[in-house]
CSV table of C-alpha atoms in Angstrom, one decimal:
chain,number,residue,atom,x,y,z
A,30,MET,CA,213.3,-36.9,243.2
A,31,ALA,CA,214.9,-39.6,240.9
A,32,ILE,CA,217.2,-38.7,238.1
A,33,TYR,CA,214.8,-39.7,235.4
A,34,GLU,CA,212.1,-37.5,237.0
A,35,LYS,CA,214.5,-34.5,237.0
A,36,ILE,CA,215.1,-35.1,233.3
A,37,PHE,CA,211.5,-35.0,232.3
A,38,ASN,CA,210.8,-32.0,234.6
A,39,ARG,CA,213.6,-30.2,232.9
A,40,LEU,CA,212.2,-31.1,229.5
A,41,ASP,CA,208.8,-29.6,230.5
A,42,GLU,CA,210.6,-26.4,231.7
A,43,LEU,CA,212.4,-26.0,228.4
A,44,HIS,CA,209.3,-27.1,226.3
A,45,MET,CA,211.7,-29.6,224.7
A,46,SER,CA,210.4,-32.8,223.2
A,47,GLN,CA,211.9,-36.2,223.7
A,48,ILE,CA,212.8,-36.2,220.0
A,49,GLU,CA,214.8,-33.0,220.4
A,50,LEU,CA,216.6,-34.4,223.4
A,51,SER,CA,217.4,-37.5,221.3
A,52,ARG,CA,218.7,-35.4,218.5
A,53,ARG,CA,221.0,-33.4,220.9
A,54,THR,CA,222.3,-36.4,222.7
A,55,GLY,CA,222.3,-39.2,220.2
A,56,ILE,CA,220.2,-41.4,222.6
A,57,ALA,CA,217.4,-43.3,221.0
A,58,THR,CA,213.9,-42.0,221.7
A,59,SER,CA,212.8,-45.5,222.8
A,60,THR,CA,215.5,-45.4,225.4
A,61,ILE,CA,214.4,-42.0,226.7
A,62,SER,CA,210.8,-43.2,226.8
A,63,ASP,CA,211.8,-46.3,228.8
A,64,TRP,CA,213.2,-44.1,231.6
A,65,ARG,CA,209.7,-42.8,232.4
A,66,LYS,CA,207.8,-46.0,231.6
A,67,LYS,CA,210.1,-48.3,233.5
A,68,LYS,CA,211.1,-45.7,236.2
A,69,ILE,CA,214.8,-46.2,235.6
A,70,ASN,CA,217.7,-43.8,235.4
A,71,PRO,CA,220.0,-43.3,232.4
A,72,GLN,CA,223.3,-45.1,232.2
A,73,ALA,CA,226.2,-43.1,233.6
A,74,ASP,CA,227.9,-42.6,230.3
A,75,LYS,CA,224.8,-40.8,229.0
A,76,LEU,CA,224.7,-38.2,231.8
A,77,ILE,CA,227.2,-35.6,230.5
A,78,SER,CA,225.5,-35.3,227.1
A,79,ILE,CA,222.1,-35.1,228.8
A,80,CYS,CA,223.3,-32.3,231.1
A,81,LYS,CA,224.7,-30.3,228.1
A,82,ALA,CA,221.5,-30.8,226.2
A,83,LEU,CA,219.3,-29.7,229.1
A,84,ASP,CA,221.7,-26.9,230.3
A,85,ILE,CA,222.1,-28.2,233.8
A,86,SER,CA,225.0,-29.3,235.9
A,87,LEU,CA,225.9,-33.0,236.5
A,88,VAL,CA,225.5,-32.4,240.2
A,89,GLU,CA,222.0,-30.9,239.8
A,90,LEU,CA,221.0,-34.1,238.1
A,91,LEU,CA,222.6,-36.4,240.7
A,92,CYS,CA,222.1,-34.9,244.1
A,93,VAL,CA,219.0,-34.7,246.4
A,94,GLU,CA,217.2,-31.3,246.2
A,95,ASP,CA,217.7,-30.2,249.8
A,96,GLU,CA,221.5,-30.8,249.6
A,97,GLU,CA,221.6,-29.5,246.1
A,98,SER,CA,220.4,-26.0,247.1
A,99,LYS,CA,223.0,-25.8,249.9
A,100,THR,CA,226.2,-26.8,248.2
A,101,TRP,CA,225.9,-26.6,244.4
A,102,THR,CA,225.6,-23.9,241.8
A,103,ASN,CA,223.6,-24.1,238.5
A,104,ASP,CA,226.6,-23.6,236.3
A,105,PHE,CA,228.8,-26.2,234.8
A,106,VAL,CA,232.0,-26.6,236.8
A,107,THR,CA,235.2,-26.5,234.8
A,108,ASP,CA,237.8,-25.9,237.5
A,109,ASN,CA,239.2,-29.1,239.0
A,110,HIS,CA,239.9,-27.5,242.4
A,111,GLU,CA,236.4,-26.2,242.6
A,112,ILE,CA,235.0,-29.6,241.9
A,113,ILE,CA,237.1,-31.2,244.6
A,114,GLU,CA,236.1,-28.5,247.1
A,115,MET,CA,232.4,-28.9,246.4
A,116,VAL,CA,232.6,-32.7,246.7
A,117,ASN,CA,234.5,-32.4,250.0
A,118,ASN,CA,231.8,-30.0,251.3
A,119,SER,CA,228.9,-32.2,250.3
A,120,SER,CA,227.2,-34.9,252.4
A,121,VAL,CA,228.4,-38.5,252.5
A,122,GLY,CA,225.4,-39.5,250.4
A,123,ILE,CA,226.2,-37.1,247.6
A,124,LYS,CA,229.8,-38.1,247.7
A,125,ARG,CA,228.9,-41.7,247.3
A,126,ARG,CA,226.6,-41.1,244.4
A,127,VAL,CA,229.0,-38.8,242.6
A,128,ILE,CA,231.9,-41.2,243.0
A,129,ASN,CA,229.8,-44.1,241.8
A,130,TYR,CA,228.7,-42.2,238.7
A,131,MET,CA,232.1,-40.8,237.9
A,132,GLU,CA,233.7,-44.2,238.2
A,133,ARG,CA,231.2,-45.6,235.7
A,134,ILE,CA,231.6,-42.6,233.4
A,135,LEU,CA,235.4,-42.9,233.4
A,136,SER,CA,235.2,-46.6,232.7
A,137,GLU,CA,233.4,-45.7,229.4
A,138,GLN,CA,235.4,-42.6,228.4
A,139,GLN,CA,238.9,-41.3,228.5
A,140,PHE,CA,237.7,-37.9,229.7
A,141,LEU,CA,234.3,-36.4,230.4
A,142,GLY,CA,234.0,-34.1,227.4
A,143,ASN,CA,234.6,-37.0,225.0
A,144,GLU,CA,231.0,-38.1,224.5
A,145,GLU,CA,231.6,-38.0,220.7
A,146,LYS,CA,234.4,-40.6,221.0
A,147,GLY,CA,234.7,-42.8,218.0
A,148,LYS,CA,232.9,-40.4,215.7
A,149,THR,CA,234.8,-38.5,213.0
A,150,GLN,CA,234.8,-34.8,213.5
A,151,ARG,CA,233.0,-32.9,210.7
A,152,ASN,CA,233.8,-29.4,209.4
A,153,VAL,CA,230.5,-28.4,207.8
A,154,SER,CA,228.1,-25.4,208.1
A,155,ILE,CA,224.8,-24.3,206.5
A,156,ILE,CA,225.0,-21.1,204.4
A,157,GLN,CA,222.8,-19.3,201.9
A,158,ASP,CA,223.3,-18.3,198.2
A,159,ILE,CA,222.3,-14.9,196.9
A,160,ASP,CA,218.7,-16.2,196.3
A,161,GLY,CA,218.4,-17.2,200.0
A,162,ASN,CA,218.5,-20.9,199.3
A,163,GLN,CA,220.4,-23.1,201.7
A,164,ILE,CA,223.6,-25.0,201.0
A,165,VAL,CA,225.6,-27.3,203.2
A,166,LEU,CA,229.2,-26.0,203.0
A,167,ILE,CA,231.8,-28.8,203.4
A,168,ASN,CA,235.1,-27.4,204.3
A,169,ASP,CA,237.3,-30.5,204.0
A,170,VAL,CA,237.8,-32.9,201.2
A,171,ILE,CA,238.6,-36.2,203.0
A,172,PHE,CA,238.4,-38.5,200.0
A,173,LYS,CA,241.1,-37.1,197.7
A,174,GLY,CA,243.4,-38.3,195.0
A,175,LYS,CA,243.3,-38.5,191.2
A,176,ARG,CA,242.5,-42.2,191.2
A,177,SER,CA,239.0,-43.7,191.6
A,178,VAL,CA,237.3,-43.3,195.0
A,179,GLU,CA,238.0,-45.9,197.7
A,180,TRP,CA,234.4,-46.7,198.3
A,181,LYS,CA,235.2,-49.1,201.2
A,182,ASP,CA,236.5,-46.1,203.1
A,183,VAL,CA,233.3,-44.2,202.3
A,184,GLU,CA,231.2,-47.2,203.5
A,185,LYS,CA,233.2,-47.3,206.8
A,186,TYR,CA,232.7,-43.6,207.3
A,187,LEU,CA,228.9,-43.9,206.8
A,188,ARG,CA,228.6,-46.6,209.5
A,189,GLN,CA,229.0,-43.9,212.2
A,190,TYR,CA,225.5,-42.6,211.3
A,191,VAL,CA,223.7,-45.9,211.7
A,192,GLY,CA,221.1,-45.6,214.4
A,193,GLU,CA,220.9,-41.8,214.2
A,194,PHE,CA,218.0,-39.8,213.0
A,195,TYR,CA,217.5,-36.2,211.8
A,196,GLN,CA,214.6,-33.9,211.1
A,197,ILE,CA,213.9,-32.1,207.9
A,198,ALA,CA,213.3,-28.5,208.8
A,199,ASP,CA,210.8,-27.8,206.0
A,200,THR,CA,208.4,-30.8,206.6
A,201,LYS,CA,209.3,-31.8,210.1
A,202,ASP,CA,209.8,-35.4,208.8
A,203,ILE,CA,212.1,-37.6,210.9
A,204,ILE,CA,214.6,-39.4,208.7
A,205,TYR,CA,216.4,-42.4,210.2
A,206,ILE,CA,219.7,-43.9,209.2
A,207,GLY,CA,219.5,-47.7,208.9
A,208,THR,CA,222.0,-50.4,208.4
A,209,ASP,CA,221.3,-50.5,204.6
A,210,LEU,CA,222.5,-47.0,203.9
A,211,PRO,CA,226.3,-47.6,203.8
A,212,ASP,CA,226.0,-50.6,201.4
A,213,GLU,CA,223.5,-48.9,199.2
A,214,TYR,CA,225.3,-45.6,199.1
A,215,VAL,CA,228.5,-47.1,197.8
A,216,GLY,CA,227.1,-50.1,195.9
A,217,SER,CA,224.0,-48.8,194.1
A,218,ASN,CA,223.8,-48.9,190.3
A,219,TYR,CA,223.9,-45.1,190.4
A,220,THR,CA,227.2,-45.1,192.3
A,221,LYS,CA,228.7,-47.7,190.0
A,222,HIS,CA,228.1,-45.5,186.9
A,223,ILE,CA,229.3,-42.2,188.2
A,224,LYS,CA,232.9,-41.1,187.7
A,225,GLY,CA,235.3,-38.2,188.2
A,226,THR,CA,234.0,-35.0,189.8
A,227,VAL,CA,230.5,-36.5,190.5
A,228,ALA,CA,232.0,-39.6,192.1
A,229,LYS,CA,234.2,-37.6,194.4
A,230,ALA,CA,231.4,-35.3,195.2
A,231,LYS,CA,229.2,-38.2,196.3
A,232,ALA,CA,232.1,-39.6,198.4
A,233,ASN,CA,232.7,-36.4,200.2
A,234,ALA,CA,229.0,-35.6,200.7
A,235,VAL,CA,228.9,-38.2,203.4
A,236,GLN,CA,230.4,-35.6,205.8
A,237,ALA,CA,227.2,-33.5,205.4
A,238,ILE,CA,224.5,-36.2,205.6
A,239,PRO,CA,222.8,-34.7,208.8
A,240,GLU,CA,222.7,-31.2,207.4
A,241,MET,CA,221.7,-32.3,203.9
A,242,ILE,CA,218.7,-33.9,205.5
A,243,GLU,CA,218.0,-30.8,207.6
A,244,ILE,CA,217.8,-28.4,204.6
A,245,ALA,CA,216.0,-30.9,202.2
A,246,THR,CA,213.0,-29.5,200.3
A,247,SER,CA,210.6,-30.3,197.5
A,248,LYS,CA,209.1,-33.5,198.9
A,249,THR,CA,207.7,-35.9,196.3
A,250,TYR,CA,206.2,-39.4,196.6
A,251,GLU,CA,206.1,-42.5,194.4
A,252,ASN,CA,204.7,-46.0,195.0
A,253,ASN,CA,207.0,-48.9,195.5
A,254,LYS,CA,207.2,-51.0,192.3
A,255,LYS,CA,209.8,-53.6,193.2
A,256,ASP,CA,209.1,-56.9,195.0
A,257,LYS,CA,212.5,-56.9,196.6
A,258,HIS,CA,211.6,-53.7,198.5
A,259,ARG,CA,208.1,-54.9,199.5
A,260,ARG,CA,208.8,-54.7,203.2
A,261,GLN,CA,211.7,-52.2,203.3
A,262,ALA,CA,209.6,-49.7,201.3
A,263,LYS,CA,206.1,-51.0,201.9
A,264,ASN,CA,204.7,-47.4,202.1
A,265,GLY,CA,206.6,-46.2,199.0
A,266,TRP,CA,209.4,-43.8,198.4
A,267,TYR,CA,210.0,-40.1,198.9
A,268,ARG,CA,212.5,-37.8,197.2
A,269,TYR,CA,213.8,-34.5,198.5
A,270,ASP,CA,216.1,-31.9,196.9
A,271,SER,CA,219.3,-30.9,198.8
A,272,ARG,CA,222.5,-29.1,198.0
A,273,PHE,CA,226.1,-29.1,199.2
A,274,ALA,CA,229.4,-27.3,198.3
A,275,LEU,CA,232.9,-28.7,198.2
A,276,PRO,CA,236.2,-26.6,198.2
A,277,VAL,CA,238.5,-26.4,195.2
A,278,TYR,CA,242.1,-26.0,196.1
A,279,GLY,CA,244.8,-24.0,194.3
A,280,ASP,CA,248.4,-25.0,193.7
A,281,ASN,CA,249.4,-23.4,197.0
A,282,GLY,CA,246.9,-25.6,198.9
A,283,GLU,CA,244.6,-22.8,199.7
A,284,ILE,CA,240.8,-22.9,199.0
A,285,GLU,CA,240.2,-20.9,195.8
A,286,ARG,CA,236.4,-21.4,195.5
A,287,TYR,CA,233.6,-23.9,196.1
A,288,ASN,CA,231.8,-26.1,193.6
A,289,ILE,CA,228.1,-26.3,194.4
A,290,PHE,CA,226.2,-29.6,193.8
A,291,SER,CA,222.5,-30.4,193.8
A,292,ALA,CA,221.3,-33.8,194.8
A,293,ARG,CA,218.2,-35.9,195.5
A,294,LEU,CA,217.8,-37.8,198.7
A,295,LEU,CA,216.0,-41.1,198.2
A,296,ILE,CA,213.9,-42.0,201.3
A,297,ARG,CA,212.2,-45.3,201.8
A,298,HIS,CA,209.0,-45.5,203.9
A,299,ALA,CA,209.2,-48.8,205.7
A,300,SER,CA,206.4,-51.0,206.9
A,301,SER,CA,207.1,-49.8,210.5
A,302,GLY,CA,206.0,-46.3,209.4
A,303,LYS,CA,209.6,-44.9,209.7
A,304,MET,CA,211.4,-43.1,206.9
A,305,TYR,CA,215.0,-44.1,206.1
A,306,LEU,CA,217.6,-42.5,204.0
A,307,TYR,CA,218.4,-45.0,201.3
A,308,ASP,CA,220.7,-43.2,198.9
A,309,VAL,CA,221.8,-39.9,197.5
A,310,LEU,CA,221.2,-39.6,193.7
A,311,GLU,CA,221.2,-37.3,190.7
A,312,ILE,CA,224.3,-35.3,191.9
A,313,LYS,CA,224.9,-32.4,189.5
A,314,LYS,CA,227.4,-29.6,189.6
A,315,GLU,CA,225.7,-26.2,189.5
A,316,THR,CA,226.8,-22.9,188.0
A,317,SER,CA,228.7,-21.1,190.8
A,318,LYS,CA,226.8,-18.5,192.9
A,319,SER,CA,227.9,-16.2,195.6
A,320,CYS,CA,227.2,-17.5,199.1
A,321,GLN,CA,226.8,-16.0,202.5
A,322,ALA,CA,227.1,-17.4,206.0
């Protein structure tokens, strides 16, 4: 059985959609669909993230079934000596395939577990306030200082999301991140007119974009009224409510409390039918409430 066939069989076993596999791996849904349509296998640098998403070992994915049942286990292998021993005990065909894939993987990455290479690590989580409403808790303030925000740095940070997409839990809408978000987020009229706490809140909210989309609620619609967005937002605009919290530090550098902010996600509905995050607006500091994990 070919590698792509094993992937789709595993998806069926797990009752997992291609969209969910895409979300877990960062691989475009169109690419995943092409594996089946064109009967091609994924590129080697995608295999580790696929295995983790599907909870199978790399060897299960690579080797032939009859050999697989004889020499390999179903668990991920973490011990280097065990890996070497299993490769040595395998057939010449499996050795050749494993070595070929590993060489290609290592040419793309410094080490196997680094499939997130090039992306900034984020320290965020989703919690609830005392009313049961969700908040994205941001545990780091990465854009600091008393002076105005360096929006160029914010724009650079946002570029890591381009090409990704996330699902709103409440409506199941899929929200894409297009190339226009970084520029609009930092250069919109709204951003140009905010200052102080709100400006810094918007800057630091970029860390929580995926989670802010996930917890978004209160979907509303409006027609597109501007000619310049005739194609980009042919099907109109949507707005969703979301919330996030940022830490406030004391003189000793420790976190004293969190400031909670409400915000509106502006989503454009493109002529292609896809929905894209366009900007985050109407950021307002709320009265503090107790939160729970």
